[in-house]
Short mmCIF file of C-alpha atoms in Angstrom, two decimals:
data_model
loop_
_atom_site.label_atom_id
_atom_site.label_comp_id
_atom_site.label_asym_id
_atom_site.label_seq_id
_atom_site.Cartn_x
_atom_site.Cartn_y
_atom_site.Cartn_z
CA MET K 1 -7.05 15.75 -22.86
CA ALA K 2 -6.07 12.08 -22.83
CA GLU K 3 -8.24 8.96 -22.48
CA ILE K 4 -6.82 6.89 -19.61
CA LEU K 5 -7.92 3.43 -18.49
CA ILE K 6 -6.85 2.41 -14.98
CA ILE K 7 -7.09 -1.30 -14.11
CA SER K 8 -7.15 -2.02 -10.39
CA ALA K 9 -7.63 -5.03 -8.14
CA GLU K 10 -9.83 -3.06 -5.76
CA MET K 11 -12.50 -0.38 -5.95
CA PRO K 12 -10.72 2.78 -4.70
CA TYR K 13 -13.72 3.74 -2.57
CA PRO K 14 -14.68 3.21 0.24
CA VAL K 15 -11.06 3.66 1.28
CA ARG K 16 -9.96 0.78 3.49
CA GLY K 17 -6.25 0.46 2.76
CA GLY K 18 -3.18 2.21 1.43
CA ASP K 19 -3.60 1.10 -2.20
CA GLN K 20 -7.16 2.42 -2.28
CA LEU K 21 -6.15 5.68 -0.62
CA ARG K 22 -3.49 6.25 -3.26
CA GLN K 23 -5.74 5.43 -6.20
CA TYR K 24 -8.68 7.45 -4.92
CA ASN K 25 -6.64 10.60 -4.33
CA LEU K 26 -4.74 10.41 -7.61
CA ILE K 27 -7.82 9.65 -9.71
CA LYS K 28 -9.64 12.64 -8.17
CA ARG K 29 -6.82 14.92 -9.28
CA ILE K 30 -6.00 13.32 -12.63
CA ALA K 31 -9.65 13.53 -13.66
CA GLN K 32 -9.43 17.33 -13.58
CA HIS K 33 -7.08 17.15 -16.58
CA HIS K 34 -7.89 13.91 -18.42
CA ASN K 35 -10.79 11.52 -19.08
CA VAL K 36 -10.31 8.63 -16.66
CA TYR K 37 -11.96 5.23 -16.93
CA LEU K 38 -11.77 2.58 -14.22
CA ALA K 39 -11.94 -1.21 -14.54
CA THR K 40 -11.91 -3.14 -11.29
CA PHE K 41 -13.35 -5.87 -9.09
CA LEU K 42 -16.28 -5.51 -6.72
CA HIS K 43 -15.71 -7.19 -3.36
CA GLY K 44 -19.02 -6.49 -1.65
CA LYS K 45 -22.37 -4.75 -1.65
CA GLU K 46 -20.98 -1.55 -0.12
CA GLU K 47 -18.60 -1.10 -3.03
CA GLU K 48 -21.42 -1.74 -5.51
CA GLU K 49 -23.79 0.75 -3.86
CA ILE K 50 -21.40 3.44 -2.63
CA GLY K 51 -18.07 2.90 -4.39
CA VAL K 52 -19.35 2.97 -7.96
CA GLN K 53 -21.40 6.08 -7.28
CA GLU K 54 -18.44 7.89 -5.70
CA MET K 55 -16.00 7.01 -8.49
CA ARG K 56 -18.46 8.16 -11.15
CA LYS K 57 -17.99 11.68 -9.80
CA TYR K 58 -14.48 11.59 -11.26
CA CYS K 59 -14.41 8.85 -13.90
CA LYS K 60 -16.03 8.98 -17.32
CA GLY K 61 -16.71 5.28 -16.97
CA VAL K 62 -16.62 2.84 -14.04
CA HIS K 63 -16.60 -0.76 -15.27
CA VAL K 64 -16.83 -3.48 -12.66
CA VAL K 65 -17.01 -7.25 -12.37
CA HIS K 66 -17.66 -9.23 -9.21
CA ALA K 67 -14.48 -10.62 -7.68
CA PRO K 68 -14.43 -14.40 -8.18
CA LYS K 69 -14.62 -16.70 -5.19
CA PHE K 70 -12.66 -19.83 -5.98
CA ARG K 71 -13.24 -23.08 -4.19
CA ALA K 72 -10.09 -24.84 -3.02
CA PRO K 73 -9.91 -27.44 -5.87
CA VAL K 74 -10.37 -24.72 -8.53
CA LEU K 75 -7.79 -22.48 -6.91
CA MET K 76 -5.33 -25.35 -6.70
CA ARG K 77 -5.77 -26.04 -10.42
CA ARG K 78 -5.13 -22.36 -11.15
CA PHE K 79 -1.98 -22.46 -8.99
CA ILE K 80 -0.68 -25.46 -10.89
CA SER K 81 -1.57 -23.91 -14.24
CA ASN K 82 0.20 -20.69 -13.29
CA LEU K 83 3.32 -22.52 -12.17
CA ALA K 84 3.38 -24.45 -15.45
CA ARG K 85 3.46 -21.07 -17.24
CA TRP K 86 5.93 -19.70 -14.64
CA ARG K 87 3.52 -17.15 -13.24
CA PRO K 88 3.25 -16.23 -9.54
CA LEU K 89 0.59 -17.68 -7.30
CA CYS K 90 -0.89 -14.26 -6.49
CA GLU K 91 -1.86 -13.85 -10.15
CA SER K 92 -4.18 -16.84 -9.76
CA TYR K 93 -6.51 -14.68 -7.68
CA HIS K 94 -6.37 -11.63 -9.91
CA PHE K 95 -6.03 -12.53 -13.59
CA VAL K 96 -9.45 -14.00 -14.35
CA PRO K 97 -11.47 -14.39 -17.57
CA VAL K 98 -14.35 -12.15 -16.49
CA LEU K 99 -12.17 -9.03 -16.06
CA GLU K 100 -10.04 -9.96 -19.06
CA ALA K 101 -13.20 -10.00 -21.19
CA LYS K 102 -14.25 -6.63 -19.77
CA VAL K 103 -10.91 -5.03 -20.65
CA ARG K 104 -10.99 -6.52 -24.16
CA GLU K 105 -14.50 -5.15 -24.64
CA LEU K 106 -13.53 -1.68 -23.46
CA THR K 107 -10.38 -1.44 -25.55
CA SER K 108 -12.11 -2.72 -28.68
CA LYS K 109 -14.75 0.00 -28.42
CA LYS K 110 -12.53 2.90 -27.42
CA ASP K 111 -9.04 4.06 -28.33
CA PHE K 112 -7.26 4.77 -25.06
CA ASP K 113 -4.11 6.87 -24.96
CA ILE K 114 -2.83 5.26 -21.75
CA ILE K 115 -3.63 1.96 -20.05
CA GLN K 116 -2.37 1.78 -16.49
CA ALA K 117 -2.24 -1.39 -14.38
CA GLU K 118 -2.04 -1.07 -10.60
CA HIS K 119 0.24 -3.82 -9.17
CA VAL K 120 2.45 -6.22 -11.11
CA TYR K 121 -0.07 -9.06 -10.75
CA MET K 122 -2.57 -6.93 -12.72
CA SER K 123 -0.07 -6.22 -15.50
CA GLU K 124 -1.37 -8.82 -17.97
CA TYR K 125 -4.62 -6.89 -18.36
CA ALA K 126 -2.70 -4.04 -20.01
CA HIS K 127 -2.02 -6.35 -22.95
CA CYS K 128 -5.64 -7.51 -23.46
CA THR K 129 -6.05 -5.02 -26.29
CA PRO K 130 -6.42 -5.05 -30.08
CA LYS K 131 -3.13 -5.68 -31.88
CA ASN K 132 -3.19 -2.34 -33.69
CA SER K 133 -3.67 -0.32 -30.49
CA ALA K 134 -1.32 2.64 -30.19
CA HIS K 135 -1.79 3.26 -26.47
CA LYS K 136 1.02 3.59 -23.96
CA LYS K 137 1.22 1.03 -21.17
CA VAL K 138 2.01 2.05 -17.58
CA LEU K 139 2.62 -0.24 -14.61
CA THR K 140 2.38 1.02 -11.04
CA LEU K 141 4.74 -0.95 -8.82
CA ILE K 142 2.87 -0.57 -5.53
CA ASP K 143 5.49 -2.91 -4.08
CA ILE K 144 8.55 -4.58 -5.50
CA GLU K 145 6.78 -7.88 -5.00
CA SER K 146 9.84 -10.12 -5.17
CA VAL K 147 11.44 -8.13 -2.32
CA ARG K 148 8.26 -8.15 -0.24
CA ILE K 149 7.76 -11.92 -0.69
CA LYS K 150 11.44 -12.64 0.05
CA ARG K 151 11.26 -10.76 3.34
CA GLN K 152 8.09 -12.56 4.34
CA PHE K 153 9.63 -15.92 3.44
CA PHE K 154 12.52 -15.42 5.87
CA LEU K 155 10.16 -14.37 8.69
CA GLU K 156 7.66 -17.19 8.16
CA PRO K 157 8.02 -20.24 10.44
CA ILE K 158 8.60 -23.65 8.89
CA GLY K 159 5.38 -24.93 7.36
CA GLN K 160 3.07 -24.82 4.37
CA ASN K 161 3.05 -21.01 4.14
CA LYS K 162 6.85 -20.87 4.02
CA ILE K 163 6.85 -23.25 1.05
CA ARG K 164 4.22 -21.10 -0.68
CA TYR K 165 6.30 -17.95 -0.14
CA LEU K 166 9.40 -19.71 -1.47
CA ILE K 167 7.62 -20.78 -4.66
CA ASP K 168 6.14 -17.32 -5.18
CA TRP K 169 9.49 -15.63 -4.55
CA VAL K 170 11.33 -17.80 -7.09
CA VAL K 171 8.66 -17.31 -9.76
CA MET K 172 8.20 -13.59 -9.06
CA LYS K 173 11.93 -12.93 -9.54
CA SER K 174 11.49 -13.65 -13.24
CA PHE K 175 7.84 -12.63 -13.70
CA GLU K 176 8.32 -9.13 -12.29
CA PRO K 177 11.12 -7.94 -14.61
CA ARG K 178 9.42 -9.66 -17.54
CA SER K 179 6.24 -7.70 -16.83
CA MET K 180 8.17 -4.43 -16.47
CA ARG K 181 9.93 -4.88 -19.80
CA ARG K 182 6.58 -5.01 -21.61
CA MET K 183 5.62 -1.54 -20.37
CA ASP K 184 6.35 1.93 -21.75
CA LYS K 185 6.72 3.30 -18.23
CA CYS K 186 6.90 1.90 -14.71
CA ILE K 187 6.09 3.93 -11.61
CA ALA K 188 7.82 3.16 -8.31
CA MET K 189 6.92 4.37 -4.82
CA SER K 190 10.41 5.59 -3.90
CA GLU K 191 13.92 6.15 -5.23
CA ILE K 192 15.05 2.98 -3.43
CA GLU K 193 12.45 0.85 -5.19
CA ALA K 194 13.14 2.59 -8.53
CA LYS K 195 16.80 1.56 -8.24
CA ILE K 196 15.80 -2.03 -7.44
CA ALA K 197 13.47 -2.10 -10.44
CA LYS K 198 16.15 -0.71 -12.77
CA LYS K 199 18.62 -3.29 -11.51
CA MET K 200 16.10 -6.06 -12.20
CA ALA K 201 15.28 -4.73 -15.69
CA PRO K 202 17.99 -2.25 -16.78
CA MET K 203 16.27 -1.08 -19.97
CA VAL K 204 12.98 -0.24 -18.25
CA ASP K 205 11.90 3.39 -17.89
CA VAL K 206 11.11 3.85 -14.18
CA GLU K 207 10.00 7.06 -12.46
CA VAL K 208 8.97 7.79 -8.89
CA VAL K 209 5.49 8.90 -7.86
CA PRO K 210 5.42 8.42 -4.08
CA ASN K 211 2.54 7.88 -1.71
CA GLY K 212 1.14 10.88 0.09
CA VAL K 213 -1.49 12.51 2.25
CA ASP K 214 -4.05 15.27 1.93
CA SER K 215 -2.35 17.73 4.27
CA LYS K 216 -5.28 20.16 4.00
CA LEU K 217 -7.73 17.49 5.16
CA LEU K 218 -5.53 15.90 7.85
CA THR K 219 -5.05 18.84 10.19
CA PRO K 220 -2.82 18.41 13.26
CA VAL K 221 -4.35 17.19 16.51
CA VAL K 222 -3.56 18.74 19.88
CA PRO K 223 -0.50 16.83 21.21
CA SER K 224 -1.70 14.15 23.61
CA LYS K 225 -0.60 14.00 27.24
CA GLU K 226 -1.89 10.45 27.55
CA LYS K 227 0.59 7.58 27.64
CA GLN K 228 -0.95 5.79 24.69
CA LEU K 229 0.80 4.30 21.67
CA LEU K 230 -0.82 3.68 18.31
CA MET K 231 -0.18 0.98 15.72
CA ILE K 232 -2.43 1.37 12.70
CA GLY K 233 -2.80 -0.52 9.42
CA SER K 234 -4.52 -3.35 7.59
CA LEU K 235 -4.46 -6.22 10.10
CA CYS K 236 -4.85 -9.00 7.55
CA TYR K 237 -1.67 -7.95 5.71
CA PRO K 238 1.18 -10.36 6.64
CA PRO K 239 3.85 -7.69 7.31
CA ASN K 240 1.45 -5.88 9.66
CA ILE K 241 0.54 -9.12 11.43
CA ASP K 242 4.22 -9.89 11.99
CA GLY K 243 4.88 -6.29 13.06
CA ALA K 244 2.09 -6.34 15.62
CA GLU K 245 3.30 -9.64 17.09
CA TYR K 246 6.91 -8.41 17.13
CA PHE K 247 5.97 -5.22 18.96
CA VAL K 248 3.64 -6.80 21.53
CA LYS K 249 5.89 -9.76 22.31
CA LYS K 250 9.37 -8.23 22.06
CA ILE K 251 9.14 -4.44 22.45
CA PHE K 252 6.07 -3.67 24.54
CA PRO K 253 7.26 -5.64 27.62
CA LEU K 254 10.41 -3.49 27.70
CA ILE K 255 8.30 -0.34 27.53
CA ARG K 256 5.94 -1.53 30.26
CA ALA K 257 8.89 -2.39 32.45
CA GLN K 258 9.70 1.34 32.45
CA ASP K 259 6.12 2.53 32.94
CA ARG K 260 3.08 0.31 33.55
CA GLU K 261 0.70 3.13 32.62
CA ILE K 262 1.71 3.05 28.94
CA LYS K 263 -0.91 1.41 26.74
CA LEU K 264 -1.02 0.28 23.10
CA ASN K 265 -3.97 0.65 20.73
CA ILE K 266 -3.89 -1.54 17.61
CA VAL K 267 -6.26 -0.13 15.00
CA GLY K 268 -7.13 -1.54 11.57
CA ARG K 269 -9.42 -3.59 9.42
CA ALA K 270 -9.98 -7.34 9.26
CA PRO K 271 -7.69 -8.49 12.10
CA THR K 272 -6.69 -12.13 11.82
CA SER K 273 -6.90 -14.53 14.75
CA ARG K 274 -3.18 -13.94 15.41
CA VAL K 275 -3.80 -10.20 15.85
CA GLN K 276 -6.96 -10.75 17.89
CA ALA K 277 -4.96 -12.90 20.32
CA LEU K 278 -2.71 -9.90 21.10
CA ALA K 279 -5.64 -8.08 22.70
CA CYS K 280 -5.37 -10.54 25.62
CA VAL K 281 -2.04 -8.99 26.62
CA ASP K 282 -2.28 -6.54 29.51
CA GLY K 283 -2.17 -2.95 28.25
CA VAL K 284 -3.09 -3.84 24.64
CA ALA K 285 -6.45 -2.93 23.07
CA LEU K 286 -7.66 -3.87 19.58
CA PHE K 287 -10.05 -1.72 17.52
CA SER K 288 -11.14 -3.17 14.19
CA ASN K 289 -12.90 -1.61 11.21
CA VAL K 290 -13.26 1.81 12.86
CA PRO K 291 -15.16 4.50 10.90
CA GLU K 292 -12.69 7.28 11.74
CA VAL K 293 -9.02 7.17 12.80
CA ARG K 294 -8.63 10.76 13.97
CA PRO K 295 -9.92 10.06 17.54
CA PHE K 296 -7.14 7.49 17.99
CA TYR K 297 -4.50 9.96 16.87
CA GLU K 298 -5.94 12.56 19.26
CA ARG K 299 -5.20 10.38 22.27
CA SER K 300 -1.88 8.93 21.06
CA ALA K 301 1.51 10.30 22.08
CA VAL K 302 3.53 8.05 19.74
CA SER K 303 2.78 6.19 16.50
CA VAL K 304 4.77 2.95 16.18
CA VAL K 305 5.67 1.21 12.91
CA PRO K 306 7.58 -1.96 13.91
CA LEU K 307 7.64 -3.61 10.49
CA ARG K 308 10.23 -6.22 9.56
CA SER K 309 8.93 -7.03 6.07
CA GLY K 310 6.81 -5.55 3.30
CA GLY K 311 7.52 -3.07 0.54
CA GLY K 312 6.35 0.23 -0.90
CA THR K 313 6.16 3.27 1.37
CA ARG K 314 4.11 3.59 4.54
CA LEU K 315 1.10 5.82 4.28
CA LYS K 316 0.63 5.33 8.02
CA ILE K 317 3.87 7.23 8.69
CA LEU K 318 2.84 10.14 6.47
CA GLU K 319 -0.62 10.13 8.03
CA SER K 320 0.87 10.22 11.54
CA MET K 321 3.11 13.14 10.58
CA ALA K 322 0.18 15.01 9.04
CA PHE K 323 -1.82 14.56 12.24
CA GLY K 324 1.17 15.72 14.29
CA VAL K 325 1.92 12.48 16.12
CA PRO K 326 5.63 11.54 16.52
CA VAL K 327 6.72 8.30 14.84
CA VAL K 328 9.09 5.52 15.87
CA SER K 329 9.79 3.06 13.06
CA THR K 330 12.12 0.31 11.96
CA THR K 331 14.35 0.96 8.95
CA ILE K 332 12.12 -1.26 6.79
CA GLY K 333 9.04 0.51 8.14
CA CYS K 334 10.15 3.92 6.86
CA GLU K 335 12.03 2.60 3.82
CA GLY K 336 11.75 4.84 0.78
CA LEU K 337 10.54 7.93 2.64
CA ASP K 338 12.73 11.04 2.72
CA VAL K 339 12.97 11.00 6.52
CA THR K 340 15.89 11.82 8.81
CA ASN K 341 16.46 9.97 12.07
CA GLY K 342 16.30 12.38 14.99
CA GLU K 343 14.80 15.20 12.91
CA ASN K 344 11.32 14.08 11.84
CA ILE K 345 11.29 10.45 12.99
CA LEU K 346 13.11 8.06 15.32
CA ILE K 347 14.40 4.81 13.79
CA ALA K 348 15.26 1.63 15.69
CA ASP K 349 15.87 -1.95 14.58
CA THR K 350 16.19 -3.82 17.88
CA PRO K 351 13.55 -4.24 20.59
CA LYS K 352 15.76 -2.43 23.12
CA THR K 353 16.43 0.67 21.00
CA PHE K 354 12.82 0.77 19.78
CA ALA K 355 11.55 0.76 23.38
CA GLU K 356 14.12 3.39 24.40
CA ASN K 357 13.01 5.68 21.57
CA VAL K 358 9.36 5.42 22.58
CA ILE K 359 10.24 6.29 26.19
CA ARG K 360 12.40 9.20 25.01
CA ILE K 361 9.49 10.80 23.20
CA LEU K 362 7.14 10.33 26.14
CA ASN K 363 9.63 11.94 28.53
CA ASP K 364 11.16 14.68 26.37
CA GLN K 365 8.75 17.46 25.40
CA SER K 366 11.30 19.33 23.28
CA LEU K 367 12.04 16.19 21.23
CA GLN K 368 8.31 15.57 20.82
CA ASP K 369 7.77 19.15 19.58
CA LYS K 370 10.70 18.89 17.17
CA LEU K 371 9.43 15.63 15.61
CA ILE K 372 5.89 17.02 15.30
CA GLN K 373 6.96 20.26 13.59
CA ASN K 374 9.46 18.67 11.22
CA GLY K 375 7.15 15.77 10.34
CA ARG K 376 4.32 18.10 9.44
CA LYS K 377 6.67 20.28 7.38
CA LEU K 378 7.86 17.21 5.45
CA VAL K 379 4.39 16.09 4.38
CA GLU K 380 3.33 19.61 3.43
CA GLU K 381 6.39 20.24 1.26
CA LYS K 382 6.97 16.83 -0.31
CA TYR K 383 4.15 14.36 0.26
CA ASP K 384 0.93 16.25 -0.37
CA TRP K 385 -1.31 14.56 -2.97
CA ASP K 386 -1.51 17.76 -5.05
CA ILE K 387 2.27 17.75 -5.48
CA ILE K 388 2.36 14.02 -6.17
CA ALA K 389 -0.49 14.12 -8.70
CA GLN K 390 1.40 16.76 -10.67
CA ARG K 391 4.36 14.37 -10.97
CA LEU K 392 2.05 11.75 -12.46
CA LEU K 393 0.50 14.29 -14.83
CA ASN K 394 3.99 15.23 -16.02
CA ILE K 395 4.69 11.57 -16.79
CA TYR K 396 1.49 11.35 -18.83
CA ASP K 397 2.49 14.49 -20.76
CA GLU K 398 5.88 12.96 -21.51
CA LEU K 399 4.31 9.71 -22.74
CA LEU K 400 1.83 11.53 -24.97
CA GLU K 401 4.29 13.92 -26.62
#
């Protein structure tokens, strides 16, 4: 039984986003075989009162520090300092003395076999250890950040944010492979991202442990006869903001031109003002910070994933398939998933073809049934958390041999 320290930017519970969902489900399963310790930030009272208690069910130790809240002048100084050391801007938020001190304290008192950092911008914490430490270092590449930032840069309109994305992209292109090379093992979300990582840092050992779903917990809903579409995700995440605007402004009018009864529900946490403005469009409804997503799947005939940027793999697609709701996605939206266009998903990269695919599902019962059955089969056979956790356990065994 190994001693494993996982360093995360967010408390895995309560689950509010894809990163937390992944960490929570994997930690639950890993803890059945190894002693797991967690070091992370607290972002609110709910995490302190509920999250710590929940994670202590699985972790031998839950070590937390309050997430820092930087005022603008302090944050600007950290940005400048990071750039001087050729570090990305996003690390300014996450690599802070208070968590660094906590990791140093933990590793000085206990000999860990594996130290695992979640996200490249958390990677420096894996090296805050005594010089004679013999532990193995693992980095989870939740996204290939340089690819994600590059895509967002090209979508961003001219302005201050575009400049920020450009700076972060340029710096991340060197920071990311440099961080990977310092690890004993890197974990990618898909074969596509593993190939990108190996191209960036050829000598790095990269393996794939994809995202997943709990197929036993997410049982299929009764197929809906209502003409409702569902877009679900974190609504403060830039790729989701762009995707929502792209769908409502470019795709949804084409759909409504075919059938005015079709409606769109946008569901997710922390919607920005840009997303909130979309609720003013006829036929669009916004639901934020909902306690349970199943009711929305129950009344949805199609799940739409109109993403044009981002990275990693989309838990929302796997979740939709587990619930038995057909999916229409862009190529980027379903990137990295072992899906087949026309078999378990429909893929479209222009507003016209995206709208046509949505209408096809609504009007073709046999196609709808086919996508539902094949999507559910895919998540059961390949993307269940039990299967995925075993892949991670095998990697740990290999490292510890």
